[in-house]
mmCIF file of C-alpha atoms in Angstrom:
data_model
loop_
_atom_site.group_PDB
_atom_site.id
_atom_site.type_symbol
_atom_site.label_atom_id
_atom_site.label_comp_id
_atom_site.label_asym_id
_atom_site.label_seq_id
_atom_site.Cartn_x
_atom_site.Cartn_y
_atom_site.Cartn_z
ATOM 1 C CA MET A 1 216.443 -5.173 170.186
ATOM 2 C CA ALA A 2 215.602 -5.858 166.541
ATOM 3 C CA HIS A 3 218.870 -4.578 165.148
ATOM 4 C CA LEU A 4 220.938 -6.439 167.741
ATOM 5 C CA ALA A 5 219.312 -9.727 166.817
ATOM 6 C CA GLY A 6 220.243 -9.367 163.161
ATOM 7 C CA ILE A 7 216.816 -8.162 162.094
ATOM 8 C CA THR A 8 216.425 -4.940 160.198
ATOM 9 C CA ARG A 9 213.708 -2.441 161.085
ATOM 10 C CA ASP A 10 212.035 -3.141 157.707
ATOM 11 C CA GLU A 11 211.963 -6.854 158.470
ATOM 12 C CA ALA A 12 210.616 -6.288 161.976
ATOM 13 C CA GLU A 13 207.908 -3.973 160.680
ATOM 14 C CA GLY A 14 206.888 -6.283 157.875
ATOM 15 C CA GLY A 15 203.276 -6.007 158.987
ATOM 16 C CA THR A 16 200.693 -8.592 158.178
ATOM 17 C CA ALA A 17 201.097 -10.309 154.868
ATOM 18 C CA ASP A 18 198.279 -9.745 152.419
ATOM 19 C CA SER A 19 199.191 -12.672 150.222
ATOM 20 C CA LYS A 20 200.193 -16.230 150.929
ATOM 21 C CA ALA A 21 203.633 -15.463 149.455
ATOM 22 C CA GLY A 22 204.420 -13.279 152.488
ATOM 23 C CA ALA A 23 202.836 -15.609 155.032
ATOM 24 C CA PHE A 24 204.143 -18.585 156.938
ATOM 25 C CA THR A 25 202.189 -21.510 158.285
ATOM 26 C CA ILE A 26 202.647 -22.726 161.822
ATOM 27 C CA GLY A 27 204.530 -25.712 160.393
ATOM 28 C CA ASP A 28 206.841 -23.441 158.380
ATOM 29 C CA LEU A 29 207.906 -21.519 161.476
ATOM 30 C CA ALA A 30 208.119 -24.615 163.645
ATOM 31 C CA ARG A 31 210.526 -26.233 161.174
ATOM 32 C CA GLU A 32 212.559 -23.103 160.519
ATOM 33 C CA PHE A 33 213.116 -22.297 164.198
ATOM 34 C CA ASP A 34 213.053 -25.883 165.497
ATOM 35 C CA VAL A 35 210.203 -25.266 167.924
ATOM 36 C CA THR A 36 207.020 -27.198 168.513
ATOM 37 C CA LEU A 37 203.572 -26.204 167.297
ATOM 38 C CA ARG A 38 202.585 -26.044 170.948
ATOM 39 C CA THR A 39 205.328 -23.471 171.579
ATOM 40 C CA LEU A 40 204.017 -21.244 168.790
ATOM 41 C CA ARG A 41 200.450 -21.526 170.079
ATOM 42 C CA PHE A 42 201.726 -20.731 173.600
ATOM 43 C CA TYR A 43 203.452 -17.565 172.338
ATOM 44 C CA GLU A 44 200.217 -16.636 170.575
ATOM 45 C CA ASP A 45 198.234 -17.172 173.798
ATOM 46 C CA LYS A 46 200.698 -14.905 175.630
ATOM 47 C CA GLY A 47 200.202 -12.153 173.047
ATOM 48 C CA LEU A 48 203.715 -12.415 171.649
ATOM 49 C CA LEU A 49 202.598 -13.506 168.171
ATOM 50 C CA SER A 50 199.447 -12.537 166.280
ATOM 51 C CA PRO A 51 198.845 -14.770 163.288
ATOM 52 C CA ARG A 52 195.808 -14.141 161.150
ATOM 53 C CA ARG A 53 193.321 -16.913 160.578
ATOM 54 C CA GLU A 54 192.144 -18.433 157.328
ATOM 55 C CA GLY A 55 189.568 -20.936 158.422
ATOM 56 C CA LEU A 56 191.327 -23.204 160.899
ATOM 57 C CA ASN A 57 194.801 -22.262 159.650
ATOM 58 C CA ARG A 58 197.137 -19.774 161.291
ATOM 59 C CA LEU A 59 199.105 -17.592 158.908
ATOM 60 C CA TYR A 60 202.085 -15.772 160.355
ATOM 61 C CA SER A 61 203.393 -12.566 158.788
ATOM 62 C CA ARG A 62 207.006 -11.532 158.301
ATOM 63 C CA ARG A 63 206.479 -9.410 161.413
ATOM 64 C CA ASP A 64 205.446 -12.504 163.409
ATOM 65 C CA ARG A 65 208.482 -14.352 162.056
ATOM 66 C CA SER A 66 210.751 -11.489 163.155
ATOM 67 C CA ARG A 67 209.091 -11.367 166.563
ATOM 68 C CA LEU A 68 209.609 -15.126 166.944
ATOM 69 C CA LYS A 69 213.285 -14.668 166.134
ATOM 70 C CA LEU A 70 213.512 -11.978 168.821
ATOM 71 C CA ILE A 71 211.598 -14.110 171.336
ATOM 72 C CA LEU A 72 213.969 -17.029 170.843
ATOM 73 C CA MET A 73 217.032 -14.774 171.022
ATOM 74 C CA GLY A 74 215.691 -13.242 174.228
ATOM 75 C CA LYS A 75 215.057 -16.637 175.771
ATOM 76 C CA LYS A 76 218.517 -17.832 174.737
ATOM 77 C CA VAL A 77 220.194 -15.032 176.674
ATOM 78 C CA GLY A 78 217.981 -15.546 179.716
ATOM 79 C CA PHE A 79 215.123 -13.052 179.464
ATOM 80 C CA SER A 80 211.728 -14.078 180.788
ATOM 81 C CA LEU A 81 208.742 -14.050 178.433
ATOM 82 C CA ALA A 82 207.343 -11.100 180.381
ATOM 83 C CA GLU A 83 210.538 -9.118 179.777
ATOM 84 C CA ILE A 84 210.547 -10.085 176.098
ATOM 85 C CA LYS A 85 206.907 -9.062 175.751
ATOM 86 C CA GLU A 86 207.625 -5.716 177.411
ATOM 87 C CA MET A 87 210.435 -5.003 174.950
ATOM 88 C CA LEU A 88 208.367 -6.115 171.959
ATOM 89 C CA ASP A 89 205.412 -4.010 173.106
ATOM 90 C CA LEU A 90 207.669 -0.984 173.459
ATOM 91 C CA TYR A 91 208.936 -1.594 169.941
ATOM 92 C CA ASP A 92 205.335 -1.544 168.722
ATOM 93 C CA LEU A 93 204.827 1.951 170.190
ATOM 94 C CA LYS A 94 206.910 3.348 167.303
ATOM 95 C CA ASP A 95 208.161 6.300 169.350
ATOM 96 C CA GLY A 96 211.175 6.632 167.119
ATOM 97 C CA GLN A 97 212.634 3.698 169.044
ATOM 98 C CA ALA A 98 214.246 5.943 171.693
ATOM 99 C CA LEU A 99 212.177 4.582 174.593
ATOM 100 C CA GLN A 100 212.470 1.018 173.338
ATOM 101 C CA MET A 101 216.219 1.387 172.916
ATOM 102 C CA ARG A 102 216.699 2.823 176.434
ATOM 103 C CA VAL A 103 214.629 0.076 178.035
ATOM 104 C CA ALA A 104 216.290 -2.639 175.951
ATOM 105 C CA LEU A 105 219.768 -1.280 176.671
ATOM 106 C CA LYS A 106 219.087 -1.235 180.411
ATOM 107 C CA LYS A 107 217.715 -4.786 180.294
ATOM 108 C CA PHE A 108 220.661 -5.985 178.188
ATOM 109 C CA GLN A 109 223.144 -4.463 180.651
ATOM 110 C CA GLU A 110 221.317 -6.014 183.603
ATOM 111 C CA GLN A 111 221.274 -9.401 181.871
ATOM 112 C CA ILE A 112 225.000 -9.163 181.121
ATOM 113 C CA GLY A 113 225.530 -8.671 184.853
ATOM 114 C CA VAL A 114 223.353 -11.684 185.655
ATOM 115 C CA LEU A 115 225.165 -13.883 183.136
ATOM 116 C CA GLU A 116 228.600 -12.732 184.322
ATOM 117 C CA ARG A 117 227.670 -13.606 187.908
ATOM 118 C CA GLN A 118 226.422 -16.995 186.736
ATOM 119 C CA ARG A 119 229.674 -17.532 184.821
ATOM 120 C CA GLN A 120 231.673 -16.744 187.983
ATOM 121 C CA ASP A 121 229.527 -19.185 189.957
ATOM 122 C CA ILE A 122 230.014 -21.857 187.281
ATOM 123 C CA GLU A 123 233.779 -21.282 187.176
ATOM 124 C CA GLN A 124 233.954 -21.572 190.960
ATOM 125 C CA ALA A 125 231.857 -24.747 190.906
ATOM 126 C CA LEU A 126 234.101 -26.234 188.200
ATOM 127 C CA GLU A 127 237.244 -25.440 190.224
ATOM 128 C CA GLU A 128 235.730 -27.124 193.276
ATOM 129 C CA LEU A 129 234.697 -30.160 191.244
ATOM 130 C CA HIS A 130 238.169 -30.458 189.684
ATOM 131 C CA ARG A 131 239.747 -30.359 193.152
ATOM 132 C CA THR A 132 237.273 -32.969 194.390
ATOM 133 C CA VAL A 133 237.984 -35.198 191.394
ATOM 134 C CA ASP A 134 241.716 -34.928 192.117
ATOM 135 C CA VAL A 135 241.205 -35.845 195.798
ATOM 136 C CA VAL A 136 238.844 -38.755 195.058
ATOM 137 C CA SER A 137 241.104 -40.023 192.255
ATOM 138 C CA GLY A 138 244.086 -40.007 194.643
ATOM 139 C CA MET A 139 242.084 -41.848 197.287
ATOM 140 C CA LEU A 140 240.944 -44.402 194.710
ATOM 141 C CA ARG A 141 244.526 -44.979 193.509
ATOM 142 C CA GLN A 142 245.638 -45.550 197.126
ATOM 143 C CA LYS A 143 242.793 -48.017 197.736
ATOM 144 C CA GLU A 144 243.555 -49.903 194.513
ATOM 145 C CA ALA A 145 247.312 -49.959 195.279
ATOM 146 C CA GLY A 146 246.624 -51.257 198.796
ATOM 147 C CA ALA A 147 244.314 -53.962 197.478
ATOM 148 C CA ALA A 148 246.910 -55.262 195.039
#
């Protein structure tokens, strides 16, 4: 999942940052990824992100930043947070990535099927709407011509 989202393994395994130079505030990530602070706290509550605390401040590591990028990519293509968490948790097992890759590949293939079915449904709905627009437009032209 990490490689497919444009994140290298090194970036995804950045670990917790030991200095402020490698850390991001909640505001930094919110601005960078155009999400709300509430969204980031929600992902933390769900166990998707694990910022460290310095007093009242949350400091996110490069690893958290990479995970957020993966979360948002997963959501964009239609995965649920539970599915995203499962894939991220598998990635954390560090089993040489074989298990994570098999699970992710299966989920990606399933999601492609879901999206293709949705696309077919959308295309069919658009065709029906275009036909309806043509019929209603013709009826409207007849009404307007008869009224003139």
